[in-house]
Amino acid sequence: MIRFIASRLLSAIPTLLIVVITIFTLMRMIPGDPASLMLGDLADPGQLEAMRRSMGLDQPVWLQFLYWLGDVLRGDFGTSITLREPVLGLILDRFSVSAGIVLAAIVLSVLVAVPAGMIAAWRQNSVTDLVVVGVATLLLSVPSFWVGLMLLLLFGLTLGWLPIVGYVPFSQDIGGAIMAMILPVATIVLVESGSIARMARASMIEVSRLEYITHARAKGLSEGAVMWRHAFRNAFAPTWTLIGLVLGSLLANIAVIETVFTIPGLGRLMIDAIYARDYPVVQGCMLFIAVIYVLVNLLVDLVYPLLDPRVAA
């Protein structure tokens, strides 16, 4: 087990290094002079040259990379060109908004989709199975922005039950915060539940055909006991991997939901920074999201042996 954990931790290092190099390279390939963006169009050549020196842009690219990497490791992601604030502070502030929505959505998705998929598998080819598969396939076929807009139209504009757009911090108004989160969380739950339910169903069907399940039934155990005591744990292991991938991708793709519902999260911060050509913020957001994605998948790998001890053997 210790060897497994050590190997997974070590394997994350080259992945992170490749991510860092890729992001630095991409940002250097974008046309435009960061010094001109910082000082504006009215800066004279002397001021531009001084700014370039202060930003290290007069150094060789490999040396710029080492300086930038050193700053990142010290928690210095630079300063926003448009907001004039430290990039890391902006990212952490907006990330708390995005993380709250994503975590609430993923927990609800698992609570809904995993039991639905496994019950459908246990009653394969029944009406329940057909309904679950049909709904899951339908949810997989529609994009998240369309689901969000339909929910806005129905529950926000037509019925008037929920706020249409905006975000309310929990520290300001708990009731208002919950009401504001319902539609974006529901959108993610509807979109992501389809894939999780399909994976849970497929895993449970595969496990239900194994020999030890037949033996458990032969011993006279009830179908419920066979399912939850013997089949659930092994069937949940592959689904757990998918949940980790969904969680990581949601953190990376939350910008769509935040744009539809005008939520000031990490995705909106990056979209606004792209429009404003605020390269330090774009670079910081890309790096932060990539690191979170790698760490989420690393956490999934470390938890997997608890569900299936054969992995760490």
PDB file of C-alpha atoms in Angstrom:
ATOM      1  CA  MET A   1       0.000   0.000   0.000  1.00  0.00           C
ATOM      2  CA  ILE A   2       2.837   2.397   0.884  1.00  0.00           C
ATOM      3  CA  ARG A   3       4.532   1.579  -2.421  1.00  0.00           C
ATOM      4  CA  PHE A   4       1.260   2.277  -4.262  1.00  0.00           C
ATOM      5  CA  ILE A   5       0.809   5.662  -2.557  1.00  0.00           C
ATOM      6  CA  ALA A   6       4.448   6.609  -3.188  1.00  0.00           C
ATOM      7  CA  SER A   7       4.225   5.635  -6.870  1.00  0.00           C
ATOM      8  CA  ARG A   8       1.065   7.713  -7.349  1.00  0.00           C
ATOM      9  CA  LEU A   9       2.578  10.735  -5.606  1.00  0.00           C
ATOM     10  CA  LEU A  10       5.765  10.509  -7.685  1.00  0.00           C
ATOM     11  CA  SER A  11       3.791  10.070 -10.924  1.00  0.00           C
ATOM     12  CA  ALA A  12       1.992  13.364 -10.240  1.00  0.00           C
ATOM     13  CA  ILE A  13       5.274  15.340 -10.291  1.00  0.00           C
ATOM     14  CA  PRO A  14       6.114  14.935 -14.030  1.00  0.00           C
ATOM     15  CA  THR A  15       2.442  15.534 -14.849  1.00  0.00           C
ATOM     16  CA  LEU A  16       2.479  18.827 -12.976  1.00  0.00           C
ATOM     17  CA  LEU A  17       5.805  19.796 -14.576  1.00  0.00           C
ATOM     18  CA  ILE A  18       4.408  19.152 -18.074  1.00  0.00           C
ATOM     19  CA  VAL A  19       1.330  21.215 -17.204  1.00  0.00           C
ATOM     20  CA  VAL A  20       3.469  24.118 -15.960  1.00  0.00           C
ATOM     21  CA  ILE A  21       5.716  24.086 -19.052  1.00  0.00           C
ATOM     22  CA  THR A  22       2.710  23.878 -21.388  1.00  0.00           C
ATOM     23  CA  ILE A  23       0.923  26.815 -19.761  1.00  0.00           C
ATOM     24  CA  PHE A  24       4.089  28.977 -19.761  1.00  0.00           C
ATOM     25  CA  THR A  25       4.717  28.154 -23.446  1.00  0.00           C
ATOM     26  CA  LEU A  26       1.126  28.887 -24.469  1.00  0.00           C
ATOM     27  CA  MET A  27       1.122  32.239 -22.701  1.00  0.00           C
ATOM     28  CA  ARG A  28       4.410  33.237 -24.386  1.00  0.00           C
ATOM     29  CA  MET A  29       2.934  32.355 -27.804  1.00  0.00           C
ATOM     30  CA  ILE A  30       0.041  34.806 -27.373  1.00  0.00           C
ATOM     31  CA  PRO A  31       0.712  37.986 -29.409  1.00  0.00           C
ATOM     32  CA  GLY A  32       1.041  41.289 -27.531  1.00  0.00           C
ATOM     33  CA  ASP A  33       3.447  43.009 -25.162  1.00  0.00           C
ATOM     34  CA  PRO A  34       2.623  42.542 -21.438  1.00  0.00           C
ATOM     35  CA  ALA A  35       4.566  45.720 -20.607  1.00  0.00           C
ATOM     36  CA  SER A  36       2.381  47.761 -23.004  1.00  0.00           C
ATOM     37  CA  LEU A  37      -0.736  46.295 -21.408  1.00  0.00           C
ATOM     38  CA  MET A  38       0.510  47.232 -17.946  1.00  0.00           C
ATOM     39  CA  LEU A  39       1.405  50.851 -18.862  1.00  0.00           C
ATOM     40  CA  GLY A  40      -1.185  51.575 -21.539  1.00  0.00           C
ATOM     41  CA  ASP A  41      -0.865  53.116 -25.002  1.00  0.00           C
ATOM     42  CA  LEU A  42       0.520  56.465 -23.748  1.00  0.00           C
ATOM     43  CA  ALA A  43       3.743  55.018 -22.256  1.00  0.00           C
ATOM     44  CA  ASP A  44       6.999  56.192 -23.834  1.00  0.00           C
ATOM     45  CA  PRO A  45       9.753  53.776 -25.007  1.00  0.00           C
ATOM     46  CA  GLY A  46      11.819  54.397 -21.870  1.00  0.00           C
ATOM     47  CA  GLN A  47       8.979  53.444 -19.570  1.00  0.00           C
ATOM     48  CA  LEU A  48       8.220  50.340 -21.648  1.00  0.00           C
ATOM     49  CA  GLU A  49      11.851  49.231 -21.511  1.00  0.00           C
ATOM     50  CA  ALA A  50      11.998  49.757 -17.740  1.00  0.00           C
ATOM     51  CA  MET A  51       8.775  47.795 -17.276  1.00  0.00           C
ATOM     52  CA  ARG A  52      10.075  44.926 -19.431  1.00  0.00           C
ATOM     53  CA  ARG A  53      13.236  44.781 -17.305  1.00  0.00           C
ATOM     54  CA  SER A  54      11.208  44.803 -14.077  1.00  0.00           C
ATOM     55  CA  MET A  55       9.044  41.953 -15.450  1.00  0.00           C
ATOM     56  CA  GLY A  56      12.098  39.970 -16.561  1.00  0.00           C
ATOM     57  CA  LEU A  57      11.069  40.073 -20.230  1.00  0.00           C
ATOM     58  CA  ASP A  58      14.587  41.099 -21.299  1.00  0.00           C
ATOM     59  CA  GLN A  59      15.938  37.762 -20.082  1.00  0.00           C
ATOM     60  CA  PRO A  60      16.187  34.509 -22.125  1.00  0.00           C
ATOM     61  CA  VAL A  61      12.964  32.512 -22.201  1.00  0.00           C
ATOM     62  CA  TRP A  62      14.369  29.624 -20.142  1.00  0.00           C
ATOM     63  CA  LEU A  63      15.469  32.093 -17.452  1.00  0.00           C
ATOM     64  CA  GLN A  64      12.017  33.734 -17.511  1.00  0.00           C
ATOM     65  CA  PHE A  65      10.512  30.285 -16.959  1.00  0.00           C
ATOM     66  CA  LEU A  66      12.727  29.585 -13.949  1.00  0.00           C
ATOM     67  CA  TYR A  67      11.926  33.004 -12.414  1.00  0.00           C
ATOM     68  CA  TRP A  68       8.203  32.459 -13.017  1.00  0.00           C
ATOM     69  CA  LEU A  69       8.306  28.930 -11.599  1.00  0.00           C
ATOM     70  CA  GLY A  70      10.146  30.175  -8.516  1.00  0.00           C
ATOM     71  CA  ASP A  71       7.508  32.881  -7.974  1.00  0.00           C
ATOM     72  CA  VAL A  72       4.704  30.336  -8.407  1.00  0.00           C
ATOM     73  CA  LEU A  73       6.267  27.971  -5.867  1.00  0.00           C
ATOM     74  CA  ARG A  74       6.405  30.899  -3.416  1.00  0.00           C
ATOM     75  CA  GLY A  75       2.703  31.598  -4.052  1.00  0.00           C
ATOM     76  CA  ASP A  76       3.332  34.684  -6.184  1.00  0.00           C
ATOM     77  CA  PHE A  77       1.160  34.444  -9.312  1.00  0.00           C
ATOM     78  CA  GLY A  78       1.772  38.065 -10.280  1.00  0.00           C
ATOM     79  CA  THR A  79      -0.530  41.103 -10.289  1.00  0.00           C
ATOM     80  CA  SER A  80      -3.692  41.567 -12.330  1.00  0.00           C
ATOM     81  CA  ILE A  81      -3.264  44.157 -15.090  1.00  0.00           C
ATOM     82  CA  THR A  82      -6.865  45.380 -14.921  1.00  0.00           C
ATOM     83  CA  LEU A  83      -7.766  44.871 -11.244  1.00  0.00           C
ATOM     84  CA  ARG A  84      -4.321  45.772  -9.810  1.00  0.00           C
ATOM     85  CA  GLU A  85      -4.608  43.019  -7.196  1.00  0.00           C
ATOM     86  CA  PRO A  86      -2.509  39.890  -6.505  1.00  0.00           C
ATOM     87  CA  VAL A  87      -3.663  37.125  -8.865  1.00  0.00           C
ATOM     88  CA  LEU A  88      -3.556  34.370  -6.227  1.00  0.00           C
ATOM     89  CA  GLY A  89      -5.881  36.327  -3.931  1.00  0.00           C
ATOM     90  CA  LEU A  90      -8.356  36.839  -6.779  1.00  0.00           C
ATOM     91  CA  ILE A  91      -8.232  33.142  -7.685  1.00  0.00           C
ATOM     92  CA  LEU A  92      -8.747  31.893  -4.128  1.00  0.00           C
ATOM     93  CA  ASP A  93     -11.616  34.318  -3.584  1.00  0.00           C
ATOM     94  CA  ARG A  94     -13.444  33.217  -6.752  1.00  0.00           C
ATOM     95  CA  PHE A  95     -12.525  29.536  -6.316  1.00  0.00           C
ATOM     96  CA  SER A  96     -14.484  29.363  -3.065  1.00  0.00           C
ATOM     97  CA  VAL A  97     -17.634  30.293  -5.025  1.00  0.00           C
ATOM     98  CA  SER A  98     -17.034  27.730  -7.779  1.00  0.00           C
ATOM     99  CA  ALA A  99     -16.014  24.969  -5.366  1.00  0.00           C
ATOM    100  CA  GLY A 100     -19.196  25.370  -3.294  1.00  0.00           C
ATOM    101  CA  ILE A 101     -21.409  24.935  -6.363  1.00  0.00           C
ATOM    102  CA  VAL A 102     -19.399  22.059  -7.823  1.00  0.00           C
ATOM    103  CA  LEU A 103     -19.159  20.102  -4.554  1.00  0.00           C
ATOM    104  CA  ALA A 104     -22.875  20.469  -3.823  1.00  0.00           C
ATOM    105  CA  ALA A 105     -23.684  19.366  -7.377  1.00  0.00           C
ATOM    106  CA  ILE A 106     -21.372  16.351  -7.380  1.00  0.00           C
ATOM    107  CA  VAL A 107     -22.670  15.101  -3.998  1.00  0.00           C
ATOM    108  CA  LEU A 108     -26.294  15.348  -5.187  1.00  0.00           C
ATOM    109  CA  SER A 109     -25.393  13.710  -8.517  1.00  0.00           C
ATOM    110  CA  VAL A 110     -23.837  10.742  -6.731  1.00  0.00           C
ATOM    111  CA  LEU A 111     -26.760  10.399  -4.317  1.00  0.00           C
ATOM    112  CA  VAL A 112     -29.215  10.333  -7.236  1.00  0.00           C
ATOM    113  CA  ALA A 113     -27.336   8.601 -10.054  1.00  0.00           C
ATOM    114  CA  VAL A 114     -25.470   5.786  -8.286  1.00  0.00           C
ATOM    115  CA  PRO A 115     -28.537   4.174  -6.622  1.00  0.00           C
ATOM    116  CA  ALA A 116     -30.572   4.701  -9.803  1.00  0.00           C
ATOM    117  CA  GLY A 117     -27.942   3.019 -11.982  1.00  0.00           C
ATOM    118  CA  MET A 118     -27.397   0.106  -9.629  1.00  0.00           C
ATOM    119  CA  ILE A 119     -31.107  -0.557  -9.091  1.00  0.00           C
ATOM    120  CA  ALA A 120     -31.587  -0.453 -12.874  1.00  0.00           C
ATOM    121  CA  ALA A 121     -28.816  -3.030 -13.282  1.00  0.00           C
ATOM    122  CA  TRP A 122     -30.279  -5.275 -10.584  1.00  0.00           C
ATOM    123  CA  ARG A 123     -33.621  -5.135 -12.414  1.00  0.00           C
ATOM    124  CA  GLN A 124     -32.110  -5.386 -15.878  1.00  0.00           C
ATOM    125  CA  ASN A 125     -34.591  -5.268 -18.803  1.00  0.00           C
ATOM    126  CA  SER A 126     -37.440  -4.240 -16.488  1.00  0.00           C
ATOM    127  CA  VAL A 127     -39.482  -1.046 -16.807  1.00  0.00           C
ATOM    128  CA  THR A 128     -37.285   0.570 -14.137  1.00  0.00           C
ATOM    129  CA  ASP A 129     -34.171  -0.265 -16.166  1.00  0.00           C
ATOM    130  CA  LEU A 130     -35.662   1.129 -19.373  1.00  0.00           C
ATOM    131  CA  VAL A 131     -36.709   4.373 -17.656  1.00  0.00           C
ATOM    132  CA  VAL A 132     -33.291   4.907 -16.032  1.00  0.00           C
ATOM    133  CA  VAL A 133     -31.396   4.165 -19.244  1.00  0.00           C
ATOM    134  CA  GLY A 134     -33.724   6.391 -21.271  1.00  0.00           C
ATOM    135  CA  VAL A 135     -33.458   9.347 -18.901  1.00  0.00           C
ATOM    136  CA  ALA A 136     -29.677   8.933 -18.575  1.00  0.00           C
ATOM    137  CA  THR A 137     -29.254   8.834 -22.355  1.00  0.00           C
ATOM    138  CA  LEU A 138     -31.426  11.933 -22.738  1.00  0.00           C
ATOM    139  CA  LEU A 139     -29.400  13.823 -20.120  1.00  0.00           C
ATOM    140  CA  LEU A 140     -26.167  12.829 -21.858  1.00  0.00           C
ATOM    141  CA  SER A 141     -27.478  14.268 -25.120  1.00  0.00           C
ATOM    142  CA  VAL A 142     -28.163  17.841 -24.015  1.00  0.00           C
ATOM    143  CA  PRO A 143     -25.504  20.534 -23.375  1.00  0.00           C
ATOM    144  CA  SER A 144     -25.243  22.174 -19.963  1.00  0.00           C
ATOM    145  CA  PHE A 145     -25.947  25.718 -21.198  1.00  0.00           C
ATOM    146  CA  TRP A 146     -29.227  24.576 -22.807  1.00  0.00           C
ATOM    147  CA  VAL A 147     -30.352  22.853 -19.593  1.00  0.00           C
ATOM    148  CA  GLY A 148     -29.453  25.966 -17.613  1.00  0.00           C
ATOM    149  CA  LEU A 149     -31.379  28.258 -19.943  1.00  0.00           C
ATOM    150  CA  MET A 150     -34.459  25.981 -19.842  1.00  0.00           C
ATOM    151  CA  LEU A 151     -34.395  25.938 -16.030  1.00  0.00           C
ATOM    152  CA  LEU A 152     -34.041  29.728 -16.000  1.00  0.00           C
ATOM    153  CA  LEU A 153     -36.969  30.076 -18.367  1.00  0.00           C
ATOM    154  CA  LEU A 154     -39.235  27.700 -16.417  1.00  0.00           C
ATOM    155  CA  PHE A 155     -38.461  28.304 -12.738  1.00  0.00           C
ATOM    156  CA  GLY A 156     -37.106  31.850 -12.980  1.00  0.00           C
ATOM    157  CA  LEU A 157     -39.120  33.690 -15.609  1.00  0.00           C
ATOM    158  CA  THR A 158     -42.343  31.648 -16.008  1.00  0.00           C
ATOM    159  CA  LEU A 159     -43.037  30.438 -12.461  1.00  0.00           C
ATOM    160  CA  GLY A 160     -40.962  33.031 -10.607  1.00  0.00           C
ATOM    161  CA  TRP A 161     -39.987  30.568  -7.890  1.00  0.00           C
ATOM    162  CA  LEU A 162     -36.226  31.138  -7.988  1.00  0.00           C
ATOM    163  CA  PRO A 163     -33.877  34.079  -8.686  1.00  0.00           C
ATOM    164  CA  ILE A 164     -32.895  34.281 -12.334  1.00  0.00           C
ATOM    165  CA  VAL A 165     -29.230  35.226 -11.989  1.00  0.00           C
ATOM    166  CA  GLY A 166     -26.717  36.378  -9.398  1.00  0.00           C
ATOM    167  CA  TYR A 167     -24.873  35.036  -6.384  1.00  0.00           C
ATOM    168  CA  VAL A 168     -25.450  35.676  -2.677  1.00  0.00           C
ATOM    169  CA  PRO A 169     -22.629  34.816  -0.197  1.00  0.00           C
ATOM    170  CA  PHE A 170     -23.616  32.548   2.710  1.00  0.00           C
ATOM    171  CA  SER A 171     -22.073  35.058   5.109  1.00  0.00           C
ATOM    172  CA  GLN A 172     -24.584  37.653   3.897  1.00  0.00           C
ATOM    173  CA  ASP A 173     -27.861  35.701   3.665  1.00  0.00           C
ATOM    174  CA  ILE A 174     -28.041  31.903   4.081  1.00  0.00           C
ATOM    175  CA  GLY A 175     -31.569  31.600   2.673  1.00  0.00           C
ATOM    176  CA  GLY A 176     -30.797  33.816  -0.298  1.00  0.00           C
ATOM    177  CA  ALA A 177     -27.551  31.934  -0.965  1.00  0.00           C
ATOM    178  CA  ILE A 178     -29.360  28.588  -1.062  1.00  0.00           C
ATOM    179  CA  MET A 179     -32.061  29.956  -3.372  1.00  0.00           C
ATOM    180  CA  ALA A 180     -29.438  31.420  -5.720  1.00  0.00           C
ATOM    181  CA  MET A 181     -27.544  28.106  -5.876  1.00  0.00           C
ATOM    182  CA  ILE A 182     -30.527  25.868  -6.671  1.00  0.00           C
ATOM    183  CA  LEU A 183     -30.673  26.434 -10.443  1.00  0.00           C
ATOM    184  CA  PRO A 184     -26.905  26.214 -11.197  1.00  0.00           C
ATOM    185  CA  VAL A 185     -26.556  23.152  -8.948  1.00  0.00           C
ATOM    186  CA  ALA A 186     -29.637  21.527 -10.511  1.00  0.00           C
ATOM    187  CA  THR A 187     -28.225  22.162 -13.990  1.00  0.00           C
ATOM    188  CA  ILE A 188     -24.980  20.366 -13.162  1.00  0.00           C
ATOM    189  CA  VAL A 189     -26.827  17.512 -11.426  1.00  0.00           C
ATOM    190  CA  LEU A 190     -29.056  16.939 -14.455  1.00  0.00           C
ATOM    191  CA  VAL A 191     -26.151  17.035 -16.909  1.00  0.00           C
ATOM    192  CA  GLU A 192     -23.712  14.856 -14.947  1.00  0.00           C
ATOM    193  CA  SER A 193     -26.146  12.295 -13.502  1.00  0.00           C
ATOM    194  CA  GLY A 194     -26.569  10.590 -16.884  1.00  0.00           C
ATOM    195  CA  SER A 195     -22.956   9.454 -17.252  1.00  0.00           C
ATOM    196  CA  ILE A 196     -22.655   8.432 -13.584  1.00  0.00           C
ATOM    197  CA  ALA A 197     -25.877   6.392 -13.721  1.00  0.00           C
ATOM    198  CA  ARG A 198     -24.778   4.632 -16.926  1.00  0.00           C
ATOM    199  CA  MET A 199     -21.391   3.745 -15.401  1.00  0.00           C
ATOM    200  CA  ALA A 200     -22.997   2.520 -12.154  1.00  0.00           C
ATOM    201  CA  ARG A 201     -25.409   0.358 -14.133  1.00  0.00           C
ATOM    202  CA  ALA A 202     -22.688  -1.170 -16.320  1.00  0.00           C
ATOM    203  CA  SER A 203     -20.452  -1.891 -13.328  1.00  0.00           C
ATOM    204  CA  MET A 204     -23.270  -3.512 -11.370  1.00  0.00           C
ATOM    205  CA  ILE A 205     -24.266  -5.719 -14.321  1.00  0.00           C
ATOM    206  CA  GLU A 206     -20.666  -6.919 -14.648  1.00  0.00           C
ATOM    207  CA  VAL A 207     -20.346  -7.662 -10.929  1.00  0.00           C
ATOM    208  CA  SER A 208     -23.747  -9.377 -10.703  1.00  0.00           C
ATOM    209  CA  ARG A 209     -22.523 -12.020 -13.168  1.00  0.00           C
ATOM    210  CA  LEU A 210     -19.487 -13.003 -11.064  1.00  0.00           C
ATOM    211  CA  GLU A 211     -19.282 -16.356  -9.331  1.00  0.00           C
ATOM    212  CA  TYR A 212     -19.251 -15.087  -5.743  1.00  0.00           C
ATOM    213  CA  ILE A 213     -22.610 -13.385  -6.318  1.00  0.00           C
ATOM    214  CA  THR A 214     -24.066 -16.725  -7.416  1.00  0.00           C
ATOM    215  CA  HIS A 215     -22.660 -18.324  -4.262  1.00  0.00           C
ATOM    216  CA  ALA A 216     -24.167 -15.608  -2.076  1.00  0.00           C
ATOM    217  CA  ARG A 217     -27.582 -16.229  -3.618  1.00  0.00           C
ATOM    218  CA  ALA A 218     -27.134 -20.002  -3.223  1.00  0.00           C
ATOM    219  CA  LYS A 219     -26.597 -19.477   0.518  1.00  0.00           C
ATOM    220  CA  GLY A 220     -30.121 -18.087   0.717  1.00  0.00           C
ATOM    221  CA  LEU A 221     -29.349 -14.385   1.144  1.00  0.00           C
ATOM    222  CA  SER A 222     -32.027 -11.942   0.046  1.00  0.00           C
ATOM    223  CA  GLU A 223     -31.525  -9.951  -3.164  1.00  0.00           C
ATOM    224  CA  GLY A 224     -31.105  -6.760  -1.135  1.00  0.00           C
ATOM    225  CA  ALA A 225     -28.403  -8.305   1.037  1.00  0.00           C
ATOM    226  CA  VAL A 226     -26.552  -9.696  -1.986  1.00  0.00           C
ATOM    227  CA  MET A 227     -26.692  -6.327  -3.726  1.00  0.00           C
ATOM    228  CA  TRP A 228     -25.663  -3.993  -0.902  1.00  0.00           C
ATOM    229  CA  ARG A 229     -23.363  -6.313   1.118  1.00  0.00           C
ATOM    230  CA  HIS A 230     -21.546  -8.134  -1.693  1.00  0.00           C
ATOM    231  CA  ALA A 231     -21.990  -6.377  -5.029  1.00  0.00           C
ATOM    232  CA  PHE A 232     -22.141  -2.645  -4.230  1.00  0.00           C
ATOM    233  CA  ARG A 233     -18.521  -2.118  -3.138  1.00  0.00           C
ATOM    234  CA  ASN A 234     -16.953  -3.787  -6.172  1.00  0.00           C
ATOM    235  CA  ALA A 235     -19.430  -2.175  -8.545  1.00  0.00           C
ATOM    236  CA  PHE A 236     -18.815   1.286  -7.067  1.00  0.00           C
ATOM    237  CA  ALA A 237     -15.036   1.225  -7.659  1.00  0.00           C
ATOM    238  CA  PRO A 238     -15.160   2.003 -11.443  1.00  0.00           C
ATOM    239  CA  THR A 239     -17.912   4.547 -10.807  1.00  0.00           C
ATOM    240  CA  TRP A 240     -15.659   6.271  -8.268  1.00  0.00           C
ATOM    241  CA  THR A 241     -13.059   6.814 -10.981  1.00  0.00           C
ATOM    242  CA  LEU A 242     -15.666   8.433 -13.222  1.00  0.00           C
ATOM    243  CA  ILE A 243     -16.861  10.648 -10.358  1.00  0.00           C
ATOM    244  CA  GLY A 244     -13.291  11.892  -9.905  1.00  0.00           C
ATOM    245  CA  LEU A 245     -13.006  12.716 -13.603  1.00  0.00           C
ATOM    246  CA  VAL A 246     -16.378  14.491 -13.539  1.00  0.00           C
ATOM    247  CA  LEU A 247     -15.346  16.523 -10.485  1.00  0.00           C
ATOM    248  CA  GLY A 248     -12.080  17.581 -12.112  1.00  0.00           C
ATOM    249  CA  SER A 249     -13.714  18.471 -15.416  1.00  0.00           C
ATOM    250  CA  LEU A 250     -16.471  20.427 -13.646  1.00  0.00           C
ATOM    251  CA  LEU A 251     -13.913  22.629 -11.918  1.00  0.00           C
ATOM    252  CA  ALA A 252     -12.324  23.248 -15.311  1.00  0.00           C
ATOM    253  CA  ASN A 253     -15.581  23.800 -17.221  1.00  0.00           C
ATOM    254  CA  ILE A 254     -17.660  25.653 -14.631  1.00  0.00           C
ATOM    255  CA  ALA A 255     -17.273  28.830 -16.723  1.00  0.00           C
ATOM    256  CA  VAL A 256     -20.303  27.866 -18.839  1.00  0.00           C
ATOM    257  CA  ILE A 257     -22.616  27.577 -15.826  1.00  0.00           C
ATOM    258  CA  GLU A 258     -21.187  30.712 -14.219  1.00  0.00           C
ATOM    259  CA  THR A 259     -21.700  32.659 -17.447  1.00  0.00           C
ATOM    260  CA  VAL A 260     -25.338  31.523 -17.821  1.00  0.00           C
ATOM    261  CA  PHE A 261     -26.195  32.390 -14.192  1.00  0.00           C
ATOM    262  CA  THR A 262     -23.752  35.366 -13.876  1.00  0.00           C
ATOM    263  CA  ILE A 263     -21.978  33.826 -10.895  1.00  0.00           C
ATOM    264  CA  PRO A 264     -18.673  35.511  -9.934  1.00  0.00           C
ATOM    265  CA  GLY A 265     -16.648  32.309  -9.743  1.00  0.00           C
ATOM    266  CA  LEU A 266     -13.285  31.174 -11.046  1.00  0.00           C
ATOM    267  CA  GLY A 267     -14.622  30.480 -14.542  1.00  0.00           C
ATOM    268  CA  ARG A 268     -16.073  33.975 -14.875  1.00  0.00           C
ATOM    269  CA  LEU A 269     -12.803  35.449 -13.617  1.00  0.00           C
ATOM    270  CA  MET A 270     -10.889  33.676 -16.381  1.00  0.00           C
ATOM    271  CA  ILE A 271     -13.429  34.575 -19.089  1.00  0.00           C
ATOM    272  CA  ASP A 272     -13.349  38.247 -18.072  1.00  0.00           C
ATOM    273  CA  ALA A 273      -9.536  38.156 -17.979  1.00  0.00           C
ATOM    274  CA  ILE A 274      -9.412  36.704 -21.517  1.00  0.00           C
ATOM    275  CA  TYR A 275     -11.652  39.504 -22.833  1.00  0.00           C
ATOM    276  CA  ALA A 276      -9.492  42.097 -21.036  1.00  0.00           C
ATOM    277  CA  ARG A 277      -6.222  40.427 -22.149  1.00  0.00           C
ATOM    278  CA  ASP A 278      -5.226  40.249 -18.484  1.00  0.00           C
ATOM    279  CA  TYR A 279      -2.508  37.648 -19.077  1.00  0.00           C
ATOM    280  CA  PRO A 280      -1.326  37.196 -15.465  1.00  0.00           C
ATOM    281  CA  VAL A 281      -4.874  36.293 -14.393  1.00  0.00           C
ATOM    282  CA  VAL A 282      -5.424  33.978 -17.385  1.00  0.00           C
ATOM    283  CA  GLN A 283      -2.104  32.258 -16.741  1.00  0.00           C
ATOM    284  CA  GLY A 284      -2.792  31.960 -13.008  1.00  0.00           C
ATOM    285  CA  CYS A 285      -6.312  30.568 -13.548  1.00  0.00           C
ATOM    286  CA  MET A 286      -5.096  28.010 -16.094  1.00  0.00           C
ATOM    287  CA  LEU A 287      -2.311  26.865 -13.782  1.00  0.00           C
ATOM    288  CA  PHE A 288      -4.568  26.746 -10.714  1.00  0.00           C
ATOM    289  CA  ILE A 289      -7.289  24.745 -12.519  1.00  0.00           C
ATOM    290  CA  ALA A 290      -4.750  22.313 -13.976  1.00  0.00           C
ATOM    291  CA  VAL A 291      -3.161  21.715 -10.569  1.00  0.00           C
ATOM    292  CA  ILE A 292      -6.581  21.164  -8.972  1.00  0.00           C
ATOM    293  CA  TYR A 293      -7.471  18.685 -11.738  1.00  0.00           C
ATOM    294  CA  VAL A 294      -4.264  16.715 -11.159  1.00  0.00           C
ATOM    295  CA  LEU A 295      -4.748  16.742  -7.371  1.00  0.00           C
ATOM    296  CA  VAL A 296      -8.380  15.561  -7.652  1.00  0.00           C
ATOM    297  CA  ASN A 297      -7.338  12.641  -9.831  1.00  0.00           C
ATOM    298  CA  LEU A 298      -4.469  11.876  -7.462  1.00  0.00           C
ATOM    299  CA  LEU A 299      -6.946  11.795  -4.563  1.00  0.00           C
ATOM    300  CA  VAL A 300      -9.214   9.450  -6.539  1.00  0.00           C
ATOM    301  CA  ASP A 301      -6.265   7.122  -7.182  1.00  0.00           C
ATOM    302  CA  LEU A 302      -5.326   7.107  -3.488  1.00  0.00           C
ATOM    303  CA  VAL A 303      -8.889   6.295  -2.366  1.00  0.00           C
ATOM    304  CA  TYR A 304      -9.412   3.584  -5.017  1.00  0.00           C
ATOM    305  CA  PRO A 305      -7.538   0.819  -3.083  1.00  0.00           C
ATOM    306  CA  LEU A 306     -10.006   1.250  -0.213  1.00  0.00           C
ATOM    307  CA  LEU A 307     -12.770   0.155  -2.617  1.00  0.00           C
ATOM    308  CA  ASP A 308     -10.739  -2.481  -4.452  1.00  0.00           C
ATOM    309  CA  PRO A 309      -7.670  -3.713  -2.464  1.00  0.00           C
ATOM    310  CA  ARG A 310      -6.434  -5.670  -5.520  1.00  0.00           C
ATOM    311  CA  VAL A 311      -5.278  -2.379  -7.075  1.00  0.00           C
ATOM    312  CA  ALA A 312      -2.618  -1.820  -4.390  1.00  0.00           C
ATOM    313  CA  ALA A 313      -1.487  -5.444  -4.295  1.00  0.00           C
TER     314      ALA A 313
END
